[in-house]
């Protein structure tokens, strides 16, 4: 039986996630927020602490993604294309500035599988973002330029709206390095299904995402709006946003081949 | 009760399709085909005849659409964004070169409603196309340029794959007027629900689509591949493709406010 | 070209809705409500008036449906099975007690097509109801009996929860005739797509649903709970529920072959 | 952070799968098949061998499920209700008769999560089965009795039909113990995301499913029909069915609290 992830199979082509490299290209809309610091801290795993310089700060990130392996897998767009929404909480790993992802939603099971393997705790949802087309005369598209407005939204699989947001572009950012964000720390986690051991997972480790060959283009920054409506089965609204900051839109590409283990709690 | 389409309501905001103008912006992938002429002719309604210069010719068109009214409705992307696949058969209305749409699929009920009102016989399906991102270093996106490869696919709501296609771009087209296609003739049709009158519809008219302010950008042409797999509940495969022609990719925008009635069969 | 509804096709098998008879079998959960009378009246079309004996009364109905034609079409369950939620407002057509359906949601495009043809203004949504299985020892199913609790919910296609409800069964109803509900009056409506004529539809008629061979079994009545959360693009919450009444669960079957036109507003 | 599975959260209510017990109630349609023995053997993991008495034998199982925890979670039907299709291959674990599940599809992410934790390699798909309603006069439902016909189907998330089946009931089975099937052995598997270690998973164990308080009611057996169409990204068709056997329909309930580890390949 062959394959990298479920389901293994004789030919190794049925698996949701084949072995890396995993190449990603997409358009991102990112909205900075400042949550209630205690609520944000409650979302961090053991080993991470709240960012001391801006406690409660974080971001809601929306991605219109296209995945590929090394063999033009983007030519299977029903598999390759998906939308994603996730929350990042700014944190520290020792002295290192990082961000942690407590909540993330995708509309594609292969993306869910790759996510879990990286430590992204993905659920299925429906996610949308306003798109831009190079059609100067059209009333159906914003411009990627000053004054361009873009909206984002996501709903849980069971049908609750969980986030609404909007950005208005102000200026192009020539050096996006400050905007691409902190290194992401995730928690890889796989439960044990043994009576009395439900809180003793088989896999429980903090890992650092390693995003190779990162490239950002067409980076624009402006203002942001964001809300997390109350939704049954979700805890996003508990972040209790105090303030919303910058909105950013860009194209982003990178490659994933591995994660770096920071700590293995099962050891 | 207010509204343009179902459901009318006190405030007029529940309707699937509000009154025009309907602005559209999107990315299109279009693959020319040559079907069995008899099979293509069997898809034409009374009043249209097969294109004599290329009998059986037509196109499979895929659109990644964004809809808007006059008030930035693209800021509700869960409503505004959708994917579409349709078939066009080249035909003549008298001497006029037109194209007729026998089959069309969308993943959005508001788009279905606007479609029916225009005479597009839409069903719900899942549709995808490879996307391009301006990320020169990424392995997850084709280039919009020579050699760029894009794939398309669609499946019926009940879960049969109904089309697979691919294009390879060869050269940019400076004057896209020849590629934008013929005027589209649709059949508006609404059945009568009366015993003995099932074949006597209330609405039955041929109409000419009127696409205002059409704009095409980033037009590239190349080669195409296309197949219509056999699927229960569908008749696409019966088109019995003999040959596949050109593949084209472009951004396309236009506005719809009305259709022009060519003939009213109920009169 | 053959078929009863969109899309007509050479063989007549591609159409969403083939010609009647349309047989339905399903399980219904029905929750009586008393809305703000003015809000309920605002949902009624010209020709109907609010029920004078209980102004604002109505029901939220949830159906787990199976459709068939005369040829065991239930053997295509991806086509035949669907879930539905709709609202009925008690009204009068002259002196006749009827109910009008302003809002209705299904998860199946064929059901949407049959609905529009009958005058049900269907949108696509996701709808669920608790199910019962004959497994006396199971903790995963309520009993169809005293104390059995069943919940219902629906969300709009764009991802807002639009209704939550619950019933608790109290007693079996031997004569369900009083519970099956009033005759349903619908509005068949198809817009004109002509500038200046947007409010002058081609089809605009009040019709009486004719449900043949109606059969109800396993009818249980009890108490009900119901809420219509606020949702963008919907007006259910505007019904402003004052009180919730009886909850009923039953199996229901009937056949549709036609509607009876009460008034044609285009004549 | 609390919870049993992804995502852990401050209150522990966001997780897809909360800690067991997991109670299940549903209606099952099960179709026996005889695959090419070599193809069936290729689907078995190390440690299992093909059933010597009927090499290549197995079953396609379809479930209309309702999940609950101990607190009437069936009152959240959007979460609790789902459909499932899976394949079982008859095998031996030493001398013990077991069945192994190489492929399984659900339409619910919580069910996917519980599945992975048990070792069921679930992907998202769409699954349907004909349902029965106690409506003797209806043409829209089969009888649960002699001659009753039920169909099943499933499609992959990317839109390929992957299975079609049908059963015709012949006789009620008073003692269903022989039909409930063999103990199920699954492979719990979670990959390592480290370059050079892609084939060295963190979790890799054979486990025996422990289905507690199993109850079967309304068990009927008859004949079956089954096909696995060719589908991109799937390997079901490679099972190369030689013959189809019995069809069975029943209600089934059981509870899961743990799995029993047979062998841990990482030890």
JSON list of C-alpha atoms in Angstrom, two decimals, chain B residues 169-242:
[
{"chain": "B", "resi": 169, "resn": "UNK", "atom": "CA", "xyz": [-1.65, 29.24, -24.68]},
{"chain": "B", "resi": 170, "resn": "UNK", "atom": "CA", "xyz": [0.35, 30.14, -27.75]},
{"chain": "B", "resi": 171, "resn": "UNK", "atom": "CA", "xyz": [0.00, 33.83, -28.51]},
{"chain": "B", "resi": 172, "resn": "UNK", "atom": "CA", "xyz": [-1.61, 36.98, -27.30]},
{"chain": "B", "resi": 173, "resn": "UNK", "atom": "CA", "xyz": [-4.50, 38.23, -29.38]},
{"chain": "B", "resi": 174, "resn": "UNK", "atom": "CA", "xyz": [-4.45, 41.99, -29.86]},
{"chain": "B", "resi": 175, "resn": "UNK", "atom": "CA", "xyz": [-7.84, 42.21, -31.55]},
{"chain": "B", "resi": 176, "resn": "UNK", "atom": "CA", "xyz": [-10.14, 39.83, -29.72]},
{"chain": "B", "resi": 177, "resn": "UNK", "atom": "CA", "xyz": [-13.26, 40.80, -31.63]},
{"chain": "B", "resi": 178, "resn": "UNK", "atom": "CA", "xyz": [-13.18, 37.59, -33.64]},
{"chain": "B", "resi": 179, "resn": "UNK", "atom": "CA", "xyz": [-12.83, 35.50, -30.50]},
{"chain": "B", "resi": 180, "resn": "UNK", "atom": "CA", "xyz": [-15.51, 36.97, -28.31]},
{"chain": "B", "resi": 181, "resn": "UNK", "atom": "CA", "xyz": [-18.07, 34.93, -30.13]},
{"chain": "B", "resi": 182, "resn": "UNK", "atom": "CA", "xyz": [-21.36, 35.25, -31.81]},
{"chain": "B", "resi": 183, "resn": "UNK", "atom": "CA", "xyz": [-24.46, 36.88, -30.39]},
{"chain": "B", "resi": 184, "resn": "UNK", "atom": "CA", "xyz": [-26.19, 34.37, -28.14]},
{"chain": "B", "resi": 185, "resn": "UNK", "atom": "CA", "xyz": [-29.78, 33.36, -28.76]},
{"chain": "B", "resi": 186, "resn": "UNK", "atom": "CA", "xyz": [-31.61, 31.79, -25.83]},
{"chain": "B", "resi": 187, "resn": "UNK", "atom": "CA", "xyz": [-35.01, 30.26, -25.31]},
{"chain": "B", "resi": 188, "resn": "UNK", "atom": "CA", "xyz": [-37.03, 31.67, -22.44]},
{"chain": "B", "resi": 189, "resn": "UNK", "atom": "CA", "xyz": [-39.34, 28.90, -21.29]},
{"chain": "B", "resi": 190, "resn": "UNK", "atom": "CA", "xyz": [-41.70, 28.44, -18.35]},
{"chain": "B", "resi": 191, "resn": "UNK", "atom": "CA", "xyz": [-44.02, 25.40, -18.29]},
{"chain": "B", "resi": 192, "resn": "UNK", "atom": "CA", "xyz": [-47.73, 25.30, -17.72]},
{"chain": "B", "resi": 193, "resn": "UNK", "atom": "CA", "xyz": [-48.74, 22.99, -14.86]},
{"chain": "B", "resi": 194, "resn": "UNK", "atom": "CA", "xyz": [-52.08, 21.88, -16.21]},
{"chain": "B", "resi": 195, "resn": "UNK", "atom": "CA", "xyz": [-53.02, 18.33, -17.09]},
{"chain": "B", "resi": 196, "resn": "UNK", "atom": "CA", "xyz": [-53.05, 17.97, -20.86]},
{"chain": "B", "resi": 197, "resn": "UNK", "atom": "CA", "xyz": [-51.06, 21.19, -21.29]},
{"chain": "B", "resi": 198, "resn": "UNK", "atom": "CA", "xyz": [-47.60, 20.03, -20.25]},
{"chain": "B", "resi": 199, "resn": "UNK", "atom": "CA", "xyz": [-46.25, 20.70, -23.73]},
{"chain": "B", "resi": 200, "resn": "UNK", "atom": "CA", "xyz": [-47.89, 24.09, -24.00]},
{"chain": "B", "resi": 201, "resn": "UNK", "atom": "CA", "xyz": [-45.62, 26.41, -21.99]},
{"chain": "B", "resi": 202, "resn": "UNK", "atom": "CA", "xyz": [-46.71, 29.80, -20.67]},
{"chain": "B", "resi": 203, "resn": "UNK", "atom": "CA", "xyz": [-43.44, 31.39, -21.73]},
{"chain": "B", "resi": 204, "resn": "UNK", "atom": "CA", "xyz": [-41.76, 30.22, -24.90]},
{"chain": "B", "resi": 205, "resn": "UNK", "atom": "CA", "xyz": [-39.76, 32.73, -26.84]},
{"chain": "B", "resi": 206, "resn": "UNK", "atom": "CA", "xyz": [-36.46, 33.01, -28.64]},
{"chain": "B", "resi": 207, "resn": "UNK", "atom": "CA", "xyz": [-34.50, 35.99, -27.39]},
{"chain": "B", "resi": 208, "resn": "UNK", "atom": "CA", "xyz": [-31.26, 37.67, -28.36]},
{"chain": "B", "resi": 209, "resn": "UNK", "atom": "CA", "xyz": [-28.88, 38.37, -25.49]},
{"chain": "B", "resi": 210, "resn": "UNK", "atom": "CA", "xyz": [-27.81, 41.97, -25.36]},
{"chain": "B", "resi": 211, "resn": "UNK", "atom": "CA", "xyz": [-24.39, 42.23, -23.73]},
{"chain": "B", "resi": 212, "resn": "UNK", "atom": "CA", "xyz": [-23.61, 45.88, -23.13]},
{"chain": "B", "resi": 213, "resn": "UNK", "atom": "CA", "xyz": [-20.24, 47.51, -22.61]},
{"chain": "B", "resi": 214, "resn": "UNK", "atom": "CA", "xyz": [-18.42, 44.32, -23.44]},
{"chain": "B", "resi": 215, "resn": "UNK", "atom": "CA", "xyz": [-14.71, 44.45, -22.69]},
{"chain": "B", "resi": 216, "resn": "UNK", "atom": "CA", "xyz": [-12.10, 41.76, -23.18]},
{"chain": "B", "resi": 217, "resn": "UNK", "atom": "CA", "xyz": [-8.54, 41.94, -21.84]},
{"chain": "B", "resi": 218, "resn": "UNK", "atom": "CA", "xyz": [-5.52, 39.67, -21.65]},
{"chain": "B", "resi": 219, "resn": "UNK", "atom": "CA", "xyz": [-6.74, 37.54, -24.52]},
{"chain": "B", "resi": 220, "resn": "UNK", "atom": "CA", "xyz": [-4.58, 34.55, -25.35]},
{"chain": "B", "resi": 221, "resn": "UNK", "atom": "CA", "xyz": [-5.23, 31.84, -27.90]},
{"chain": "B", "resi": 222, "resn": "UNK", "atom": "CA", "xyz": [-3.77, 28.38, -28.32]},
{"chain": "B", "resi": 223, "resn": "UNK", "atom": "CA", "xyz": [-4.76, 24.76, -28.62]},
{"chain": "B", "resi": 224, "resn": "UNK", "atom": "CA", "xyz": [-7.60, 22.96, -26.90]},
{"chain": "B", "resi": 225, "resn": "UNK", "atom": "CA", "xyz": [-8.55, 19.49, -25.65]},
{"chain": "B", "resi": 226, "resn": "UNK", "atom": "CA", "xyz": [-12.07, 18.52, -24.63]},
{"chain": "B", "resi": 227, "resn": "UNK", "atom": "CA", "xyz": [-14.19, 15.50, -23.69]},
{"chain": "B", "resi": 228, "resn": "UNK", "atom": "CA", "xyz": [-17.78, 15.03, -22.58]},
{"chain": "B", "resi": 229, "resn": "UNK", "atom": "CA", "xyz": [-17.89, 11.78, -20.54]},
{"chain": "B", "resi": 230, "resn": "UNK", "atom": "CA", "xyz": [-21.12, 9.80, -20.46]},
{"chain": "B", "resi": 231, "resn": "UNK", "atom": "CA", "xyz": [-23.25, 10.84, -17.48]},
{"chain": "B", "resi": 232, "resn": "UNK", "atom": "CA", "xyz": [-26.67, 9.69, -16.30]},
{"chain": "B", "resi": 233, "resn": "UNK", "atom": "CA", "xyz": [-29.24, 12.47, -16.57]},
{"chain": "B", "resi": 234, "resn": "UNK", "atom": "CA", "xyz": [-27.19, 14.46, -19.09]},
{"chain": "B", "resi": 235, "resn": "UNK", "atom": "CA", "xyz": [-26.94, 14.49, -22.88]},
{"chain": "B", "resi": 236, "resn": "UNK", "atom": "CA", "xyz": [-23.65, 16.28, -23.44]},
{"chain": "B", "resi": 237, "resn": "UNK", "atom": "CA", "xyz": [-21.87, 13.11, -24.51]},
{"chain": "B", "resi": 238, "resn": "UNK", "atom": "CA", "xyz": [-24.41, 12.70, -27.30]},
{"chain": "B", "resi": 239, "resn": "UNK", "atom": "CA", "xyz": [-22.81, 15.69, -29.03]},
{"chain": "B", "resi": 240, "resn": "UNK", "atom": "CA", "xyz": [-20.26, 13.10, -30.13]},
{"chain": "B", "resi": 241, "resn": "UNK", "atom": "CA", "xyz": [-17.28, 15.39, -30.64]},
{"chain": "B", "resi": 242, "resn": "UNK", "atom": "CA", "xyz": [-15.46, 14.86, -33.93]}
]
